Amino acid sequence: MDNSNPNYVKWFRNAAPYINAHRGKTVVLMFCGDAVRHPNFANIIHDIALMHSLGMKLVVVHGARPQIEERIVQRGIERKIANSVRITDAETLVAVKDAIGSLRLHIEALLTMGLVNSPMHGSQIRVSTGNFIIAKPVGVKDGIDFKYTGSVRRVDTHGINTQLDFGSIVLLSPIGYSTTGEVFNLALEDVATQTAIALNADKLITFSKDDGIIDLQGELIRSCSVRTIKTLLDDQGDHIRQLLLRAIIKAGENGVERCHCVNYQSDTALLQELFTPDGAGTLIAKDHREQIATATIDDVVGILELIQPLEAEGILVKRSRELLELEINRFIVLKKEEMIIACAALYLYPQEKSAELACVVIHPDYRKGNRGQRLINAVFQLAKEQSIENVFVLTTVSGMWFQEQGFIESTIDALPEGKKQLYNYQRNSKILVKSIK
C-alpha cells in the first residue's frame, strides 16, 4: 500500500480508537489443525505479532486433529472413535505426542521469525509453553473406556498471567497433564474455552473455513448474541462447525464478553475484524438480561413514562401518544424484565443516505455502564442495513455525550433538505453528525 495515499492515512487514524481499546486486553485465539496447515497461516502469525506489538496479551491455542489423523495412518494404527470422540490408547497417544510436538515447534518457529523486510522484523516475541493445563481422564462412558482421552480439570491462570505480564505470548496445545504424571489428549475447544473463562479473557477469537458464522439461509451473520448462536446448533450438522458453535456458546455463557469468528483463509480478516468498524467476520456478544429490541405498540406506555420527565423540562420535543403510536416502528428499546429502561428513534432520509437519531433517553437509575453505547450501536446497525452512511442528532444539552460517542459538531448545511426546512431556530439545537460508512 502506498503510504502517501490520503486514504491510508485516514484508515490509520480511524484505527487509532480500536488500537487504544484493545491495548492491555487479554485475548485467546483458537486455531484448528486445518488453519495451522493452511498456506495463509504465516500471514495470521504476522498479524498476531502486530497485535502483540500493540499491547495485547495473547494466548494462542492450536488444534491438531488432521495432523494426528496423518500420524495414525502412517503408523497403521486402528482409528477408534466413539460418540465423535477419539479413544486414545497408548499407541495412539504416541501419535498424538508426535503430531502436537511437531506443530508446537512449527508455530514457535514462525513466531520467532524476524527477517529484514518481513512483517516480523524487530518483533522479538517471547513464546511461553508449559504445563499450564491440568487434565483428568474422560473415563468410561456407556461402557467405553476412553483411556488417555481427557478433559480440562484446571487452568494455571497464575502461571499464564505471569508470562503475559512478562510480555510473552502463551502457546497452548491440546494436551494436558495429570497430578499423577500422565499425559492426556484434549479437545482444542475444551482447552481454548476453559482458558478464556479461567483468565476472564476480554475476547475469544475463533477461526473457520467460512467468513464467520453462517445462518440457516447461508448468509454471513455480522453480529449477534449467544442466544442466536444457540438457534444454529444441529446435532445432525457438520461436526467441526458444531464444536465451534458450542465453544462460542460456552465462553459467552461463562463471562467472556466478546467472541469473534473469522476466516483463516483470508490474509486480512483478523485485522479487519479488530481494527475496522464493519469487521470481516462475526462478532458474538455475551447475552445480557437487558435485551434490545424494535419497539411494538405494546411499548408505547413504557416509552411515554420514560420520556415525559424530559419533555416537561424542555429537553425533548413533546410527543403525543397518537404520534408515538404512528412512529413506534422507528423506536429501539432496551428492556429489563419487560421494563423499558432506554429508548432511541431513527428517522430515515434515504435519498441522502442520512438518518436522524432522536429521543435518546436512559432511565436515571440505569445510566451507569455501557447501556447508552449498546443502544447507539444497535441503532447504527439498523441504519447500516438501510444503506445509511451518516447519522445526525439535534440536541440542546447532551452534545458532549454524543461527541464522546464519535459525533462531530456541524452546521445546518449538514442536514438533509427535508430536515433543514423543519429546523427550529428558536430551540437552537446543536447539530452533530457521525459517519457510519
Coordinates of N, CA and C in Angstrom, one line a residue, residues 262-419:
V262 N -13.6 -15.6 12.4 CA -13.1 -15.1 11.2 C -12.5 -16.2 10.3
N263 N -12.3 -15.9 9.1 CA -11.9 -16.9 8.1 C -10.3 -17.0 8.1
Y264 N -9.8 -18.3 8.4 CA -8.4 -18.5 8.4 C -7.8 -18.5 7.0
Q265 N -8.6 -18.5 6.0 CA -8.0 -18.4 4.6 C -7.8 -17.0 4.1
S266 N -8.3 -16.0 4.8 CA -8.1 -14.6 4.4 C -6.9 -14.0 5.1
D267 N -6.1 -13.3 4.4 CA -4.9 -12.7 4.9 C -5.2 -11.3 5.6
T268 N -6.4 -10.9 5.5 CA -6.8 -9.6 6.1 C -7.9 -9.7 7.2
A269 N -8.6 -10.8 7.3 CA -9.8 -10.9 8.1 C -9.5 -10.6 9.6
L270 N -8.4 -11.0 10.2 CA -8.2 -10.8 11.6 C -8.1 -9.4 11.9
L271 N -7.2 -8.6 11.2 CA -7.0 -7.2 11.4 C -8.3 -6.4 11.1
Q272 N -9.0 -6.8 10.0 CA -10.2 -6.1 9.7 C -11.2 -6.2 10.8
E273 N -11.3 -7.4 11.4 CA -12.3 -7.7 12.4 C -12.0 -6.9 13.7
L274 N -10.8 -6.7 14.0 CA -10.4 -6.0 15.2 C -10.3 -4.5 15.1
F275 N -9.9 -4.0 13.9 CA -9.5 -2.6 13.8 C -10.3 -1.8 12.8
T276 N -11.4 -2.3 12.3 CA -12.3 -1.5 11.4 C -13.7 -1.6 11.9
P277 N -14.5 -0.6 11.6 CA -15.9 -0.5 12.2 C -16.8 -1.7 11.7
D278 N -16.6 -2.1 10.5 CA -17.5 -3.2 10.0 C -17.0 -4.6 10.2
G279 N -15.7 -4.7 10.5 CA -15.1 -6.1 10.8 C -15.1 -6.9 9.5
A280 N -14.8 -8.2 9.6 CA -14.8 -9.0 8.5 C -15.4 -10.4 8.7
G281 N -15.8 -10.7 10.0 CA -16.4 -11.9 10.3 C -17.6 -11.7 11.1
T282 N -17.7 -12.5 12.2 CA -18.9 -12.4 13.1 C -18.5 -12.1 14.5
L283 N -19.2 -11.1 15.1 CA -19.0 -10.7 16.4 C -20.1 -11.2 17.3
I284 N -19.8 -12.0 18.3 CA -20.8 -12.6 19.2 C -20.7 -12.0 20.5
A285 N -21.7 -11.3 21.0 CA -21.7 -10.7 22.3 C -22.4 -11.5 23.4
K286 N -21.9 -11.4 24.6 CA -22.5 -12.2 25.7 C -23.9 -11.7 25.9
D287 N -24.8 -12.7 26.2 CA -26.2 -12.3 26.4 C -26.3 -11.4 27.7
H288 N -27.1 -10.4 27.6 CA -27.4 -9.6 28.8 C -28.9 -9.9 29.2
R289 N -29.1 -9.7 30.5 CA -30.5 -9.8 30.9 C -31.4 -8.7 30.4
E290 N -30.7 -7.6 30.0 CA -31.3 -6.5 29.4 C -31.3 -6.7 27.9
Q291 N -32.4 -6.7 27.3 CA -32.5 -7.0 25.8 C -32.9 -5.8 25.0
I292 N -32.2 -5.7 23.9 CA -32.5 -4.6 22.9 C -33.5 -5.2 21.8
A293 N -34.5 -4.4 21.5 CA -35.5 -4.9 20.5 C -36.2 -3.7 19.8
T294 N -36.7 -4.0 18.7 CA -37.5 -3.0 18.0 C -38.8 -2.8 18.7
A295 N -39.3 -1.6 19.0 CA -40.5 -1.3 19.8 C -41.7 -1.8 19.0
T296 N -42.7 -2.2 19.8 CA -44.0 -2.5 19.3 C -45.1 -1.7 20.0
I297 N -46.3 -1.8 19.5 CA -47.4 -0.9 20.0 C -47.5 -1.1 21.6
D298 N -47.2 -2.3 22.1 CA -47.3 -2.6 23.5 C -46.3 -1.8 24.3
D299 N -45.3 -1.2 23.6 CA -44.2 -0.5 24.4 C -44.5 1.0 24.5
V300 N -45.6 1.5 23.9 CA -45.9 2.9 23.9 C -46.0 3.5 25.3
V301 N -46.7 2.8 26.2 CA -46.9 3.4 27.5 C -45.5 3.5 28.2
G302 N -44.7 2.4 28.1 CA -43.4 2.4 28.7 C -42.5 3.5 28.2
I303 N -42.5 3.8 26.9 CA -41.7 4.9 26.3 C -42.2 6.2 26.8
L304 N -43.5 6.4 26.8 CA -44.1 7.7 27.3 C -43.6 8.0 28.8
E305 N -43.7 6.9 29.6 CA -43.3 7.1 31.0 C -41.8 7.5 31.1
L306 N -41.0 7.0 30.1 CA -39.6 7.3 30.1 C -39.2 8.7 29.7
I307 N -40.0 9.1 28.6 CA -39.6 10.4 28.0 C -40.3 11.6 28.6
Q308 N -41.5 11.4 29.3 CA -42.3 12.5 29.7 C -41.5 13.5 30.7
P309 N -40.7 13.0 31.6 CA -39.9 13.9 32.5 C -39.0 14.8 31.7
L310 N -38.4 14.3 30.7 CA -37.5 15.2 29.8 C -38.3 16.1 29.0
E311 N -39.5 15.7 28.5 CA -40.4 16.6 27.8 C -40.8 17.8 28.7
A312 N -41.1 17.5 30.0 CA -41.5 18.5 30.9 C -40.4 19.5 31.1
E313 N -39.2 19.1 31.1 CA -38.0 20.0 31.3 C -37.7 20.7 30.0
G314 N -38.3 20.4 28.9 CA -38.0 21.0 27.6 C -36.8 20.5 26.9
I315 N -36.2 19.4 27.5 CA -35.0 18.8 26.8 C -35.4 18.0 25.6
L316 N -36.6 17.4 25.6 CA -37.1 16.7 24.4 C -38.4 17.5 23.9
V317 N -38.5 17.4 22.6 CA -39.8 17.9 22.0 C -40.9 17.0 22.4
K318 N -42.0 17.5 22.8 CA -43.1 16.7 23.3 C -43.8 15.9 22.1
R319 N -44.0 14.6 22.4 CA -44.7 13.7 21.5 C -46.0 13.3 22.1
S320 N -47.1 13.4 21.4 CA -48.4 12.9 21.9 C -48.4 11.4 21.8
R321 N -49.3 10.8 22.5 CA -49.4 9.3 22.4 C -49.8 8.9 21.0
E322 N -50.7 9.6 20.3 CA -51.1 9.3 19.0 C -49.9 9.3 18.0
L323 N -49.0 10.3 18.1 CA -47.8 10.4 17.3 C -46.9 9.3 17.6
L324 N -46.7 9.0 18.8 CA -45.8 7.9 19.2 C -46.3 6.5 18.6
E325 N -47.6 6.3 18.7 CA -48.2 5.1 18.1 C -47.9 5.0 16.6
L326 N -48.0 6.1 15.9 CA -47.8 6.1 14.5 C -46.3 5.9 14.2
E327 N -45.4 6.3 15.0 CA -44.0 6.2 14.8 C -43.3 5.1 15.5
I328 N -44.0 4.2 16.2 CA -43.5 3.2 17.1 C -42.4 2.3 16.4
N329 N -42.6 2.0 15.1 CA -41.7 1.2 14.4 C -40.3 1.8 14.2
R330 N -40.2 3.1 14.5 CA -38.9 3.8 14.4 C -38.1 3.7 15.7
F331 N -38.7 3.2 16.7 CA -38.0 3.2 18.0 C -37.3 1.8 18.3
I332 N -36.2 2.0 19.0 CA -35.5 0.8 19.5 C -35.5 1.0 21.1
V333 N -35.8 -0.1 21.8 CA -35.9 0.0 23.2 C -35.0 -1.0 23.9
L334 N -34.5 -0.7 25.1 CA -33.7 -1.6 25.9 C -34.6 -1.9 27.1
K335 N -34.9 -3.2 27.3 CA -35.8 -3.7 28.3 C -35.0 -4.5 29.4
K336 N -35.5 -4.3 30.6 CA -35.0 -5.2 31.7 C -36.3 -5.8 32.4
E337 N -36.4 -7.1 32.2 CA -37.6 -7.8 32.7 C -38.9 -7.0 32.3
E338 N -39.0 -6.7 31.1 CA -40.2 -6.1 30.5 C -40.3 -4.6 30.8
M339 N -39.4 -4.1 31.6 CA -39.5 -2.6 31.9 C -38.6 -1.9 30.9
I340 N -39.1 -0.9 30.3 CA -38.3 -0.1 29.3 C -37.4 0.8 30.1
I341 N -36.0 0.6 29.9 CA -35.1 1.5 30.7 C -34.3 2.4 29.7
A342 N -34.5 2.3 28.4 CA -33.9 3.2 27.5 C -34.6 3.1 26.1
C343 N -34.5 4.1 25.4 CA -35.1 4.1 24.0 C -34.3 5.1 23.1
A344 N -34.5 4.9 21.8 CA -34.0 5.8 20.8 C -34.8 5.6 19.5
A345 N -34.8 6.6 18.7 CA -35.6 6.6 17.5 C -34.7 6.9 16.3
L346 N -35.0 6.3 15.1 CA -34.2 6.5 13.9 C -35.2 7.0 12.8
Y347 N -34.9 8.2 12.3 CA -35.8 8.7 11.2 C -34.9 8.8 9.9
L348 N -35.3 8.1 8.9 CA -34.5 7.9 7.7 C -34.8 9.0 6.6
Y349 N -33.7 9.4 6.0 CA -33.7 10.2 4.8 C -32.9 9.5 3.7
P350 N -33.6 8.5 3.1 CA -32.8 7.5 2.3 C -32.2 8.1 1.0
Q351 N -32.8 9.2 0.5 CA -32.3 9.8 -0.7 C -30.9 10.4 -0.5
E352 N -30.7 10.9 0.7 CA -29.4 11.5 1.1 C -28.5 10.5 1.8
K353 N -29.0 9.3 2.0 CA -28.3 8.2 2.8 C -28.0 8.7 4.2
S354 N -29.0 9.4 4.7 CA -28.8 10.0 6.0 C -29.9 9.6 6.9
A355 N -29.7 9.8 8.3 CA -30.8 9.4 9.2 C -30.6 10.3 10.5
E356 N -31.7 10.6 11.1 CA -31.7 11.3 12.4 C -31.8 10.4 13.5
L357 N -30.9 10.5 14.5 CA -31.0 9.8 15.8 C -31.8 10.7 16.7
A358 N -32.9 10.3 17.3 CA -33.7 11.2 18.1 C -34.2 10.4 19.4
C359 N -34.6 11.2 20.3 CA -35.3 10.7 21.5 C -34.5 9.6 22.2
V360 N -33.2 9.9 22.4 CA -32.3 9.0 23.1 C -32.5 9.3 24.6
V361 N -33.0 8.3 25.3 CA -33.3 8.5 26.7 C -32.9 7.2 27.5
I362 N -32.3 7.4 28.6 CA -31.9 6.3 29.5 C -32.5 6.6 30.9
H363 N -33.2 5.7 31.5 CA -33.8 5.9 32.8 C -32.7 6.3 33.8
P364 N -32.9 7.3 34.7 CA -31.9 7.8 35.6 C -31.3 6.7 36.5
D365 N -32.0 5.6 36.8 CA -31.4 4.6 37.6 C -30.5 3.7 36.9
Y366 N -30.4 3.8 35.5 CA -29.6 2.8 34.7 C -28.6 3.6 33.8
R367 N -28.2 4.7 34.2 CA -27.3 5.5 33.4 C -25.8 5.1 33.5
K368 N -25.5 4.2 34.5 CA -24.1 3.7 34.6 C -23.9 2.5 33.7
G369 N -22.7 2.2 33.4 CA -22.5 1.1 32.5 C -22.5 1.6 31.0
N370 N -22.6 0.6 30.1 CA -22.5 1.0 28.7 C -23.8 0.9 28.0
R371 N -24.9 1.1 28.7 CA -26.2 0.9 28.1 C -26.5 1.9 26.9
G372 N -26.0 3.1 27.1 CA -26.2 4.1 26.0 C -25.4 3.7 24.8
Q373 N -24.2 3.2 25.0 CA -23.4 2.8 23.8 C -24.0 1.6 23.2
R374 N -24.5 0.6 23.9 CA -25.2 -0.5 23.4 C -26.4 -0.1 22.5
L375 N -27.1 0.8 23.0 CA -28.3 1.3 22.3 C -27.9 2.0 21.0
I376 N -26.9 2.8 21.1 CA -26.5 3.5 19.9 C -26.0 2.6 18.9
N377 N -25.2 1.6 19.3 CA -24.7 0.6 18.4 C -25.8 -0.2 17.7
A378 N -26.8 -0.5 18.4 CA -28.0 -1.2 17.8 C -28.6 -0.3 16.7
V379 N -28.7 1.0 17.0 CA -29.3 1.9 16.0 C -28.4 2.0 14.8
F380 N -27.1 2.1 15.0 CA -26.2 2.2 13.9 C -26.3 1.0 13.0
Q381 N -26.4 -0.2 13.6 CA -26.5 -1.4 12.8 C -27.8 -1.4 12.0
L382 N -28.9 -0.9 12.6 CA -30.1 -0.8 11.8 C -30.0 0.2 10.7
A383 N -29.3 1.3 10.9 CA -29.0 2.3 9.8 C -28.2 1.7 8.7
K384 N -27.2 0.9 9.0 CA -26.3 0.3 8.0 C -27.1 -0.6 7.1
E385 N -28.0 -1.4 7.8 CA -28.9 -2.3 7.0 C -29.8 -1.6 6.0
Q386 N -30.0 -0.3 6.2 CA -30.8 0.6 5.3 C -29.9 1.4 4.4
S387 N -28.6 1.1 4.3 CA -27.7 1.7 3.4 C -27.5 3.2 3.8
I388 N -27.7 3.5 5.1 CA -27.4 4.9 5.6 C -25.9 5.0 5.8
E389 N -25.4 6.2 5.5 CA -24.0 6.5 5.6 C -23.6 7.5 6.7
N390 N -24.6 8.4 7.0 CA -24.4 9.4 8.0 C -25.6 9.5 9.0
V391 N -25.3 9.6 10.3 CA -26.4 9.8 11.2 C -26.2 11.1 11.9
F392 N -27.2 11.9 12.1 CA -27.1 13.2 12.8 C -28.0 13.2 13.9
V393 N -27.7 14.1 14.9 CA -28.6 14.3 16.1 C -28.7 15.8 16.4
L394 N -29.8 16.2 16.8 CA -30.1 17.6 17.3 C -30.2 17.5 18.8
T395 N -29.5 18.3 19.5 CA -29.5 18.3 21.0 C -29.3 19.7 21.5
T396 N -29.9 19.9 22.7 CA -29.7 21.2 23.4 C -28.8 21.0 24.6
V397 N -28.7 19.8 25.2 CA -28.0 19.7 26.5 C -27.0 18.5 26.5
S398 N -27.1 17.6 25.5 CA -26.3 16.4 25.6 C -25.2 16.3 24.5
G399 N -24.8 17.5 24.0 CA -23.8 17.5 23.0 C -22.5 16.8 23.3
M400 N -22.0 17.0 24.6 CA -20.8 16.4 25.0 C -20.9 14.9 25.0
W401 N -22.0 14.3 25.4 CA -22.1 12.9 25.5 C -22.1 12.3 24.0
F402 N -22.8 13.0 23.1 CA -22.7 12.5 21.7 C -21.4 12.6 21.1
Q403 N -20.6 13.6 21.5 CA -19.2 13.8 21.0 C -18.4 12.6 21.5
E404 N -18.6 12.2 22.7 CA -17.9 11.0 23.3 C -18.2 9.7 22.5
Q405 N -19.4 9.7 21.8 CA -19.8 8.6 21.0 C -19.3 8.7 19.6
G406 N -18.5 9.7 19.3 CA -17.9 9.9 18.0 C -18.6 10.9 17.0
F407 N -19.6 11.5 17.5 CA -20.3 12.6 16.7 C -19.4 13.8 16.7
I408 N -19.5 14.5 15.6 CA -18.8 15.8 15.4 C -19.8 16.9 15.2
E409 N -19.5 18.0 15.9 CA -20.4 19.2 15.7 C -20.3 19.8 14.3
S410 N -21.5 20.1 13.8 CA -21.6 20.6 12.4 C -22.6 21.7 12.3
T411 N -23.0 22.0 11.1 CA -23.9 23.2 10.8 C -25.1 22.7 10.2
I412 N -26.1 23.6 10.0 CA -27.3 23.2 9.4 C -27.2 22.7 7.9
D413 N -26.1 23.1 7.3 CA -25.8 22.6 5.9 C -25.6 21.1 5.9
A414 N -25.3 20.5 7.0 CA -25.1 19.0 7.0 C -26.4 18.3 7.0
L415 N -27.5 19.0 7.2 CA -28.8 18.3 7.4 C -29.4 18.0 6.0
P416 N -30.2 16.9 5.9 CA -30.9 16.7 4.6 C -31.9 17.8 4.4
E417 N -32.2 18.0 3.1 CA -33.1 19.2 2.8 C -34.4 19.1 3.6
G418 N -35.0 17.9 3.7 CA -36.3 17.8 4.4 C -36.1 18.3 5.9
K419 N -35.0 18.0 6.5 CA -34.8 18.4 7.9 C -34.5 19.9 8.0

